[in-house]
N, CA and C of each residue as an Amber inpcrd file, in Angstrom:
protein
   156
 -93.0740000   9.8200000 -38.3160000 -93.9940000   9.8120000 -37.5300000
 -93.4740000   9.8010000 -35.9450000 -92.2240000   9.2090000 -35.2590000
 -91.6600000   9.3010000 -33.9960000 -91.5660000  10.7060000 -33.5420000
 -90.7030000  11.2630000 -34.6750000 -90.2000000  12.6230000 -34.5680000
 -91.6450000  13.6560000 -34.3560000 -92.4700000  13.6140000 -34.9090000
 -93.9140000  14.6380000 -34.7740000 -94.4210000  13.9720000 -33.3550000
 -94.4380000  12.9150000 -33.1820000 -95.1030000  12.8210000 -31.7730000
 -94.0070000  13.1000000 -30.4140000 -92.5460000  12.8910000 -30.7160000
 -92.1480000  13.6870000 -29.4410000 -91.5450000  14.5940000 -29.6390000
 -90.9970000  15.1420000 -30.9560000 -90.6220000  16.7460000 -30.8670000
 -91.9230000  17.8180000 -30.6940000 -92.9710000  17.2700000 -31.5460000
 -94.0430000  18.2740000 -31.3850000 -95.0130000  18.1390000 -31.2450000
 -95.0510000  16.7890000 -30.6090000 -96.3260000  16.4620000 -30.0550000
 -97.5820000  16.4330000 -30.6640000 -97.1310000  15.7540000 -32.1820000
 -97.8640000  15.8550000 -33.1960000 -98.4440000  14.7610000 -33.5930000
 -99.9950000  14.1630000 -33.3260000-100.2610000  12.7130000 -34.0870000
-100.3970000  13.2990000 -35.4970000 -99.6190000  12.8260000 -36.7050000
 -99.7310000  12.7360000 -38.0330000-100.5080000  12.0860000 -38.5530000
-101.3480000  11.9480000 -39.1810000-102.0710000  10.7830000 -40.1060000
-101.7810000  10.4820000 -40.9600000-101.7400000  11.6810000 -42.0540000
-100.6100000  11.1020000 -43.1520000 -99.6730000  11.5050000 -43.6080000
 -99.1780000  11.9400000 -44.6640000 -97.6140000  12.0160000 -45.0790000
 -97.3140000  13.4980000 -44.9450000 -96.1770000  13.3510000 -45.0360000
 -95.9920000  15.1150000 -44.6060000 -94.1980000  15.1090000 -45.4390000
 -93.8620000  16.6220000 -45.9700000 -92.0390000  16.2690000 -46.0970000
 -91.7060000  17.3770000 -44.8430000 -92.4310000  17.9330000 -43.8650000
 -91.7360000  18.5180000 -43.0260000 -90.5120000  18.4410000 -42.1520000
 -90.4590000  17.4440000 -42.1020000 -89.2430000  16.6980000 -41.4380000
 -88.0320000  16.7420000 -42.3580000 -88.4120000  16.5860000 -43.1740000
 -87.3190000  17.0250000 -44.1330000 -86.7410000  18.2300000 -44.6500000
 -87.9210000  18.9950000 -44.7020000 -87.8270000  20.5310000 -44.7830000
 -86.6120000  21.0390000 -44.0990000 -87.1670000  20.6880000 -42.7820000
 -86.4540000  21.1580000 -41.3240000 -85.0120000  20.6110000 -40.8870000
 -84.6490000  19.5780000 -41.5770000 -83.4540000  18.7630000 -41.7040000
 -82.5610000  19.3990000 -42.7380000 -83.0280000  20.0280000 -43.5760000
 -82.3900000  20.7650000 -44.9190000 -82.3080000  22.4190000 -44.4600000
 -82.6560000  22.9540000 -43.4050000 -83.0850000  23.9650000 -43.0520000
 -81.4880000  24.1700000 -41.7470000 -81.5850000  22.7790000 -41.3540000
 -80.4290000  22.2210000 -40.3150000 -78.7540000  22.0210000 -40.9780000
 -79.0640000  21.1580000 -42.0530000 -77.7570000  21.2040000 -43.2170000
 -77.3090000  22.2550000 -43.4530000 -78.0560000  23.4290000 -43.6840000
 -77.3580000  24.7130000 -44.4050000 -77.3230000  25.5150000 -43.3790000
 -77.3400000  25.3970000 -41.8940000 -76.6260000  25.8090000 -41.2010000
 -75.2470000  25.4930000 -40.5640000 -75.5810000  24.1030000 -40.1920000
 -74.3300000  23.4440000 -39.7020000 -73.1270000  22.9560000 -40.9000000
 -73.9260000  22.5570000 -41.9230000 -72.6820000  22.0730000 -42.8610000
 -72.5370000  22.9690000 -43.8160000 -70.5190000  22.7100000 -44.4370000
 -69.9750000  23.7270000 -45.2510000 -69.5890000  22.5490000 -46.4740000
 -69.3650000  23.1500000 -47.5080000 -69.1630000  21.8720000 -48.2190000
 -67.9310000  21.3720000 -48.2180000 -66.6360000  22.2510000 -47.5850000
 -65.7830000  21.5200000 -47.1770000 -65.3990000  20.5870000 -45.9340000
 -66.8540000  20.1790000 -45.6200000 -67.0220000  19.4340000 -44.7510000
 -67.8880000  18.0810000 -45.1150000 -67.8110000  17.0510000 -44.3340000
 -68.4550000  16.0080000 -44.4690000 -70.2200000  16.0990000 -44.2130000
 -70.9050000  15.0090000 -44.6390000 -72.4910000  16.0690000 -43.8250000
 -72.3780000  15.2200000 -42.4040000 -73.1350000  16.4140000 -41.2400000
 -73.1880000  15.6560000 -40.1900000 -74.3500000  15.2240000 -40.0220000
 -75.7180000  15.4190000 -40.7400000 -76.6740000  14.8550000 -40.2600000
 -76.7270000  13.9300000 -41.8250000 -76.6260000  12.5940000 -41.4680000
 -77.0290000  11.2890000 -42.5490000 -78.2950000  10.9690000 -42.6030000
 -79.0130000  10.9750000 -43.6870000 -80.3050000  10.4160000 -43.8710000
 -79.8480000   8.4830000 -44.0600000 -80.6460000   7.8290000 -43.4980000
 -80.7330000   6.4680000 -42.9980000 -82.2190000   5.8760000 -43.9250000
 -81.8660000   5.6530000 -45.0280000 -82.9590000   5.4920000 -46.0870000
 -83.9260000   4.0340000 -45.0580000 -85.5070000   4.5680000 -44.7090000
 -85.7940000   3.5010000 -44.2660000 -86.1030000   3.5880000 -42.5550000
 -85.1930000   3.9820000 -42.4580000 -84.9950000   4.5390000 -40.5280000
 -84.9860000   6.1980000 -40.1720000 -84.9900000   6.9070000 -40.8450000
 -84.9340000   8.3950000 -40.4980000 -83.3790000   8.7890000 -40.4340000
 -82.5890000   9.2210000 -39.8140000 -81.3820000  10.2320000 -39.6950000
 -80.7000000   9.8810000 -38.4150000 -79.7020000   9.8450000 -38.6040000
 -78.7420000  10.0110000 -37.5460000 -77.2520000  11.4670000 -37.6940000
 -76.6500000  11.5470000 -36.7150000 -75.5820000  12.5470000 -36.2550000
 -74.2170000  12.1090000 -36.6120000 -73.7850000  12.3430000 -37.5550000
 -72.2940000  11.8390000 -37.4200000 -71.2790000  12.8880000 -37.0500000
 -70.2920000  12.4950000 -36.7150000 -69.2240000  13.3760000 -35.7630000
 -68.4290000  13.8630000 -37.0790000 -68.1660000  15.2790000 -37.1520000
 -67.5730000  16.5490000 -38.2080000 -66.4170000  16.1220000 -38.1880000
């Protein structure tokens, strides 16, 4: 919800997986199989960037 409001200035009242879709796109562009995940999912909180 905070990502909708701060990034897209979008007040969304329902559920959407648009954030998960964009995070997946970012992961495919930034991460390879031989490196650990840079974008970590923190369940119940959101996402965290980790040093690669």
